[in-house]
Short mmCIF file of N, CA and C in Angstrom, two decimals:
data_model
loop_
_atom_site.label_atom_id
_atom_site.label_comp_id
_atom_site.label_asym_id
_atom_site.label_seq_id
_atom_site.Cartn_x
_atom_site.Cartn_y
_atom_site.Cartn_z
N UNK A 50 -1.89 16.12 -11.89
CA UNK A 50 -0.90 15.63 -12.81
C UNK A 50 0.47 16.05 -12.30
N UNK A 51 1.40 15.12 -12.28
CA UNK A 51 2.73 15.40 -11.80
C UNK A 51 3.71 15.39 -12.96
N UNK A 52 4.45 16.48 -13.12
CA UNK A 52 5.45 16.55 -14.18
C UNK A 52 6.81 16.59 -13.50
N UNK A 53 7.64 15.62 -13.81
CA UNK A 53 8.96 15.51 -13.21
C UNK A 53 9.97 15.66 -14.35
N UNK A 54 10.75 16.73 -14.32
CA UNK A 54 11.65 16.98 -15.44
C UNK A 54 10.83 17.11 -16.70
N UNK A 55 11.16 16.33 -17.69
CA UNK A 55 10.39 16.34 -18.92
C UNK A 55 9.47 15.13 -19.02
N UNK A 56 9.39 14.35 -17.96
CA UNK A 56 8.61 13.12 -17.97
C UNK A 56 7.29 13.34 -17.26
N UNK A 57 6.29 12.70 -17.74
CA UNK A 57 4.96 12.88 -17.19
C UNK A 57 4.43 11.57 -16.62
N UNK A 58 3.89 11.61 -15.42
CA UNK A 58 3.06 10.53 -14.94
C UNK A 58 1.84 11.18 -14.32
N UNK A 59 0.73 10.53 -14.43
CA UNK A 59 -0.53 11.11 -14.01
C UNK A 59 -1.04 10.33 -12.80
N UNK A 60 -1.31 11.05 -11.72
CA UNK A 60 -1.83 10.44 -10.51
C UNK A 60 -3.14 11.11 -10.17
N UNK A 61 -4.18 10.30 -10.04
CA UNK A 61 -5.49 10.81 -9.65
C UNK A 61 -5.96 10.03 -8.43
N UNK A 62 -6.43 10.76 -7.43
CA UNK A 62 -6.89 10.12 -6.21
C UNK A 62 -8.34 10.47 -5.97
N UNK A 63 -9.11 9.44 -5.65
CA UNK A 63 -10.51 9.61 -5.30
C UNK A 63 -10.76 8.73 -4.08
N UNK A 64 -10.93 9.38 -2.94
CA UNK A 64 -11.10 8.62 -1.71
C UNK A 64 -9.85 7.84 -1.39
N UNK A 65 -10.00 6.55 -1.21
CA UNK A 65 -8.88 5.68 -0.86
C UNK A 65 -8.23 5.04 -2.09
N UNK A 66 -8.68 5.43 -3.29
CA UNK A 66 -8.18 4.81 -4.53
C UNK A 66 -7.36 5.81 -5.32
N UNK A 67 -6.15 5.41 -5.67
CA UNK A 67 -5.26 6.24 -6.48
C UNK A 67 -4.96 5.51 -7.78
N UNK A 68 -5.13 6.22 -8.89
CA UNK A 68 -4.79 5.68 -10.20
C UNK A 68 -3.48 6.31 -10.65
N UNK A 69 -2.55 5.45 -11.04
CA UNK A 69 -1.23 5.88 -11.49
C UNK A 69 -1.09 5.49 -12.96
N UNK A 70 -1.08 6.49 -13.84
CA UNK A 70 -0.90 6.23 -15.26
C UNK A 70 0.50 6.63 -15.66
N UNK A 71 1.19 5.71 -16.28
CA UNK A 71 2.59 5.92 -16.63
C UNK A 71 2.73 5.75 -18.14
N UNK A 72 3.50 6.65 -18.76
CA UNK A 72 3.73 6.47 -20.19
C UNK A 72 5.17 6.02 -20.44
N UNK A 73 5.47 5.76 -21.69
CA UNK A 73 6.77 5.19 -22.06
C UNK A 73 7.95 6.09 -21.72
N UNK A 74 7.72 7.38 -21.55
CA UNK A 74 8.85 8.27 -21.27
C UNK A 74 9.29 8.23 -19.81
N UNK A 75 8.52 7.57 -18.95
CA UNK A 75 8.90 7.43 -17.54
C UNK A 75 10.19 6.63 -17.46
N UNK A 76 11.17 7.16 -16.72
CA UNK A 76 12.43 6.42 -16.60
C UNK A 76 12.98 6.49 -15.17
N UNK A 77 14.12 5.89 -14.99
CA UNK A 77 14.70 5.74 -13.64
C UNK A 77 14.94 7.09 -12.96
N UNK A 78 15.12 8.14 -13.72
CA UNK A 78 15.32 9.46 -13.12
C UNK A 78 14.08 9.94 -12.37
N UNK A 79 12.93 9.36 -12.66
CA UNK A 79 11.67 9.77 -12.04
C UNK A 79 11.27 8.85 -10.88
N UNK A 80 12.05 7.82 -10.64
CA UNK A 80 11.72 6.81 -9.63
C UNK A 80 11.52 7.41 -8.25
N UNK A 81 12.45 8.22 -7.80
CA UNK A 81 12.37 8.78 -6.45
C UNK A 81 11.15 9.69 -6.29
N UNK A 82 10.87 10.48 -7.31
CA UNK A 82 9.71 11.38 -7.23
C UNK A 82 8.41 10.59 -7.15
N UNK A 83 8.30 9.52 -7.93
CA UNK A 83 7.10 8.68 -7.88
C UNK A 83 6.99 8.00 -6.53
N UNK A 84 8.09 7.44 -6.04
CA UNK A 84 8.07 6.80 -4.72
C UNK A 84 7.63 7.76 -3.64
N UNK A 85 8.17 8.97 -3.66
CA UNK A 85 7.82 9.97 -2.66
C UNK A 85 6.34 10.32 -2.73
N UNK A 86 5.83 10.54 -3.93
CA UNK A 86 4.41 10.91 -4.08
C UNK A 86 3.51 9.78 -3.61
N UNK A 87 3.82 8.55 -3.97
CA UNK A 87 2.98 7.42 -3.56
C UNK A 87 3.06 7.19 -2.05
N UNK A 88 4.23 7.39 -1.47
CA UNK A 88 4.37 7.27 -0.01
C UNK A 88 3.53 8.32 0.71
N UNK A 89 3.51 9.54 0.18
CA UNK A 89 2.68 10.61 0.76
C UNK A 89 1.21 10.22 0.70
N UNK A 90 0.79 9.65 -0.42
CA UNK A 90 -0.61 9.24 -0.57
C UNK A 90 -0.96 8.12 0.40
N UNK A 91 -0.04 7.18 0.61
CA UNK A 91 -0.27 6.12 1.59
C UNK A 91 -0.45 6.69 2.99
N UNK A 92 0.34 7.70 3.31
CA UNK A 92 0.26 8.32 4.63
C UNK A 92 -1.02 9.13 4.83
N UNK A 93 -1.62 9.58 3.73
CA UNK A 93 -2.81 10.44 3.84
C UNK A 93 -4.11 9.70 3.53
N UNK A 94 -4.06 8.36 3.47
CA UNK A 94 -5.30 7.61 3.38
C UNK A 94 -5.55 6.77 2.15
N UNK A 95 -4.76 6.92 1.12
CA UNK A 95 -4.93 6.04 -0.05
C UNK A 95 -4.44 4.64 0.32
N UNK A 96 -5.23 3.64 0.00
CA UNK A 96 -4.79 2.26 0.27
C UNK A 96 -4.88 1.37 -0.96
N UNK A 97 -5.54 1.84 -2.01
CA UNK A 97 -5.64 1.09 -3.27
C UNK A 97 -4.92 1.88 -4.35
N UNK A 98 -4.04 1.21 -5.09
CA UNK A 98 -3.26 1.84 -6.14
C UNK A 98 -3.46 1.05 -7.43
N UNK A 99 -4.04 1.71 -8.41
CA UNK A 99 -4.31 1.10 -9.71
C UNK A 99 -3.24 1.59 -10.68
N UNK A 100 -2.35 0.73 -11.08
CA UNK A 100 -1.29 1.09 -12.01
C UNK A 100 -1.78 0.81 -13.43
N UNK A 101 -2.08 1.87 -14.16
CA UNK A 101 -2.54 1.77 -15.54
C UNK A 101 -1.31 1.56 -16.43
N UNK A 102 -1.16 0.35 -16.92
CA UNK A 102 0.00 -0.03 -17.72
C UNK A 102 -0.34 -0.11 -19.21
N UNK A 103 -1.50 0.40 -19.59
CA UNK A 103 -1.97 0.26 -20.96
C UNK A 103 -1.17 1.08 -21.97
N UNK A 104 -0.42 2.07 -21.52
CA UNK A 104 0.33 2.93 -22.44
C UNK A 104 1.81 2.61 -22.52
N UNK A 105 2.22 1.48 -21.94
CA UNK A 105 3.63 1.11 -22.03
C UNK A 105 3.76 -0.28 -22.66
N UNK A 106 4.85 -0.47 -23.39
CA UNK A 106 5.08 -1.75 -24.07
C UNK A 106 6.31 -2.46 -23.53
N UNK A 107 6.96 -1.85 -22.56
CA UNK A 107 8.04 -2.49 -21.83
C UNK A 107 7.99 -1.96 -20.40
N UNK A 108 8.54 -2.71 -19.48
CA UNK A 108 8.52 -2.29 -18.08
C UNK A 108 9.90 -2.53 -17.49
N UNK A 109 10.41 -1.54 -16.79
CA UNK A 109 11.73 -1.65 -16.21
C UNK A 109 11.62 -2.21 -14.79
N UNK A 110 12.70 -2.83 -14.34
CA UNK A 110 12.68 -3.51 -13.05
C UNK A 110 12.40 -2.56 -11.88
N UNK A 111 12.85 -1.32 -11.96
CA UNK A 111 12.59 -0.40 -10.85
C UNK A 111 11.10 -0.13 -10.69
N UNK A 112 10.34 -0.15 -11.77
CA UNK A 112 8.90 0.04 -11.65
C UNK A 112 8.24 -1.18 -11.01
N UNK A 113 8.75 -2.36 -11.32
CA UNK A 113 8.27 -3.58 -10.64
C UNK A 113 8.51 -3.44 -9.13
N UNK A 114 9.69 -2.96 -8.76
CA UNK A 114 10.02 -2.78 -7.35
C UNK A 114 9.09 -1.78 -6.67
N UNK A 115 8.77 -0.69 -7.34
CA UNK A 115 7.85 0.30 -6.78
C UNK A 115 6.49 -0.34 -6.54
N UNK A 116 6.00 -1.10 -7.51
CA UNK A 116 4.68 -1.71 -7.37
C UNK A 116 4.65 -2.72 -6.22
N UNK A 117 5.70 -3.52 -6.08
CA UNK A 117 5.77 -4.49 -4.99
C UNK A 117 5.82 -3.79 -3.64
N UNK A 118 6.64 -2.76 -3.53
CA UNK A 118 6.76 -2.01 -2.27
C UNK A 118 5.43 -1.38 -1.88
N UNK A 119 4.78 -0.73 -2.83
CA UNK A 119 3.48 -0.10 -2.55
C UNK A 119 2.46 -1.16 -2.18
N UNK A 120 2.46 -2.29 -2.89
CA UNK A 120 1.52 -3.37 -2.58
C UNK A 120 1.72 -3.88 -1.16
N UNK A 121 2.97 -4.13 -0.78
CA UNK A 121 3.24 -4.65 0.57
C UNK A 121 2.79 -3.69 1.65
N UNK A 122 3.04 -2.41 1.46
CA UNK A 122 2.63 -1.40 2.44
C UNK A 122 1.12 -1.25 2.47
N UNK A 123 0.50 -1.21 1.30
CA UNK A 123 -0.96 -1.03 1.22
C UNK A 123 -1.70 -2.23 1.80
N UNK A 124 -1.16 -3.44 1.61
CA UNK A 124 -1.82 -4.64 2.17
C UNK A 124 -1.88 -4.58 3.69
N UNK A 125 -0.91 -3.96 4.33
CA UNK A 125 -0.93 -3.81 5.79
C UNK A 125 -2.07 -2.91 6.23
N UNK A 126 -2.62 -2.13 5.29
CA UNK A 126 -3.74 -1.23 5.58
C UNK A 126 -5.03 -1.75 4.93
N UNK A 127 -5.03 -3.05 4.58
CA UNK A 127 -6.16 -3.71 3.92
C UNK A 127 -6.44 -3.17 2.53
N UNK A 128 -5.40 -2.79 1.83
CA UNK A 128 -5.51 -2.33 0.45
C UNK A 128 -4.60 -3.16 -0.44
N UNK A 129 -4.10 -2.55 -1.49
CA UNK A 129 -3.19 -3.26 -2.38
C UNK A 129 -3.05 -2.55 -3.71
N UNK A 130 -2.42 -3.25 -4.63
CA UNK A 130 -2.18 -2.77 -5.98
C UNK A 130 -2.98 -3.61 -6.95
N UNK A 131 -3.49 -2.97 -7.99
CA UNK A 131 -4.12 -3.66 -9.11
C UNK A 131 -3.44 -3.18 -10.38
N UNK A 132 -3.16 -4.08 -11.28
CA UNK A 132 -2.54 -3.76 -12.56
C UNK A 132 -3.63 -3.64 -13.61
N UNK A 133 -3.60 -2.55 -14.36
CA UNK A 133 -4.64 -2.29 -15.35
C UNK A 133 -4.09 -2.49 -16.75
N UNK A 134 -4.69 -3.42 -17.45
CA UNK A 134 -4.50 -3.68 -18.88
C UNK A 134 -3.05 -3.64 -19.35
N UNK A 135 -2.19 -4.50 -18.79
CA UNK A 135 -0.82 -4.53 -19.32
C UNK A 135 -0.79 -5.13 -20.73
N UNK A 136 0.08 -4.58 -21.57
CA UNK A 136 0.24 -5.11 -22.92
C UNK A 136 0.86 -6.50 -22.86
N UNK A 137 0.86 -7.21 -23.97
CA UNK A 137 1.43 -8.55 -24.03
C UNK A 137 2.86 -8.64 -23.52
N UNK A 138 3.77 -7.79 -24.02
CA UNK A 138 5.15 -7.85 -23.55
C UNK A 138 5.29 -7.51 -22.06
N UNK A 139 4.50 -6.56 -21.57
CA UNK A 139 4.54 -6.21 -20.15
C UNK A 139 3.99 -7.37 -19.32
N UNK A 140 2.90 -7.97 -19.77
CA UNK A 140 2.32 -9.11 -19.05
C UNK A 140 3.32 -10.25 -18.96
N UNK A 141 4.07 -10.47 -20.04
CA UNK A 141 5.09 -11.53 -20.04
C UNK A 141 6.12 -11.28 -18.94
N UNK A 142 6.61 -10.04 -18.81
CA UNK A 142 7.57 -9.71 -17.76
C UNK A 142 6.94 -9.89 -16.38
N UNK A 143 5.70 -9.44 -16.22
CA UNK A 143 5.00 -9.60 -14.94
C UNK A 143 4.87 -11.07 -14.56
N UNK A 144 4.56 -11.90 -15.55
CA UNK A 144 4.46 -13.35 -15.30
C UNK A 144 5.82 -13.93 -14.92
N UNK A 145 6.86 -13.53 -15.65
CA UNK A 145 8.20 -14.04 -15.36
C UNK A 145 8.65 -13.64 -13.96
N UNK A 146 8.28 -12.43 -13.55
CA UNK A 146 8.65 -11.94 -12.21
C UNK A 146 7.70 -12.47 -11.14
N UNK A 147 6.68 -13.19 -11.57
CA UNK A 147 5.68 -13.81 -10.69
C UNK A 147 4.83 -12.79 -9.93
N UNK A 148 4.76 -11.57 -10.43
CA UNK A 148 3.94 -10.55 -9.78
C UNK A 148 2.46 -10.88 -9.89
N UNK A 149 2.07 -11.53 -10.96
CA UNK A 149 0.65 -11.84 -11.15
C UNK A 149 0.16 -12.90 -10.18
N UNK A 150 1.08 -13.49 -9.40
CA UNK A 150 0.68 -14.46 -8.39
C UNK A 150 0.16 -13.78 -7.13
N UNK A 151 0.54 -12.52 -6.92
CA UNK A 151 0.06 -11.84 -5.71
C UNK A 151 -0.48 -10.43 -5.96
N UNK A 152 -0.43 -9.96 -7.20
CA UNK A 152 -1.06 -8.68 -7.55
C UNK A 152 -2.05 -8.96 -8.67
N UNK A 153 -3.30 -8.61 -8.43
CA UNK A 153 -4.36 -8.88 -9.40
C UNK A 153 -4.28 -7.95 -10.60
N UNK A 154 -4.82 -8.44 -11.69
CA UNK A 154 -4.85 -7.69 -12.94
C UNK A 154 -6.30 -7.50 -13.35
N UNK A 155 -6.63 -6.31 -13.82
CA UNK A 155 -7.97 -6.00 -14.30
C UNK A 155 -7.88 -5.40 -15.69
N UNK A 156 -8.93 -5.56 -16.46
CA UNK A 156 -8.95 -5.05 -17.83
C UNK A 156 -9.08 -3.53 -17.88
N UNK A 157 -9.90 -2.97 -16.97
CA UNK A 157 -10.13 -1.52 -16.96
C UNK A 157 -10.05 -0.99 -15.53
N UNK A 158 -9.90 0.31 -15.43
CA UNK A 158 -9.93 0.96 -14.12
C UNK A 158 -11.27 0.74 -13.46
N UNK A 159 -12.34 0.83 -14.23
CA UNK A 159 -13.69 0.63 -13.70
C UNK A 159 -13.86 -0.77 -13.14
N UNK A 160 -13.30 -1.78 -13.84
CA UNK A 160 -13.36 -3.16 -13.34
C UNK A 160 -12.63 -3.29 -12.01
N UNK A 161 -11.48 -2.63 -11.89
CA UNK A 161 -10.71 -2.69 -10.65
C UNK A 161 -11.47 -2.04 -9.50
N UNK A 162 -12.08 -0.90 -9.77
CA UNK A 162 -12.85 -0.21 -8.72
C UNK A 162 -14.04 -1.06 -8.30
N UNK A 163 -14.70 -1.70 -9.25
CA UNK A 163 -15.82 -2.58 -8.92
C UNK A 163 -15.36 -3.76 -8.07
N UNK A 164 -14.22 -4.35 -8.42
CA UNK A 164 -13.68 -5.49 -7.67
C UNK A 164 -13.32 -5.07 -6.24
N UNK A 165 -12.71 -3.90 -6.11
CA UNK A 165 -12.34 -3.38 -4.79
C UNK A 165 -13.60 -3.14 -3.96
N UNK A 166 -14.64 -2.61 -4.56
CA UNK A 166 -15.88 -2.30 -3.86
C UNK A 166 -16.55 -3.55 -3.30
N UNK A 167 -16.36 -4.68 -3.98
CA UNK A 167 -16.96 -5.94 -3.51
C UNK A 167 -16.27 -6.50 -2.28
N UNK A 168 -15.04 -6.10 -2.05
CA UNK A 168 -14.28 -6.65 -0.91
C UNK A 168 -14.45 -5.83 0.33
#
């Protein structure tokens, strides 16, 4: 678990799969710390990143940018990003930003891991 200032985001890694759970208190002040941690994980073998969006009801543009950047880098290593259970308002923003055209969405973390295992 990574605590940055007073904000919490939870990162769990198992093999090549990293789950990133973000809550509503995550803000732009934590962007650099999250980017750094995810970049370190990419360098040490993680290639799949599951962003659990189930605990947020809005999404800021900088988080969209982080997900796109991580997806682009991970795809070069035959991995990618999966979005886990975004709420209605978050899904609307993802659709408007056209992220759902190139980043898959899964209902649960288990569903995402199963989908990754099939590929």
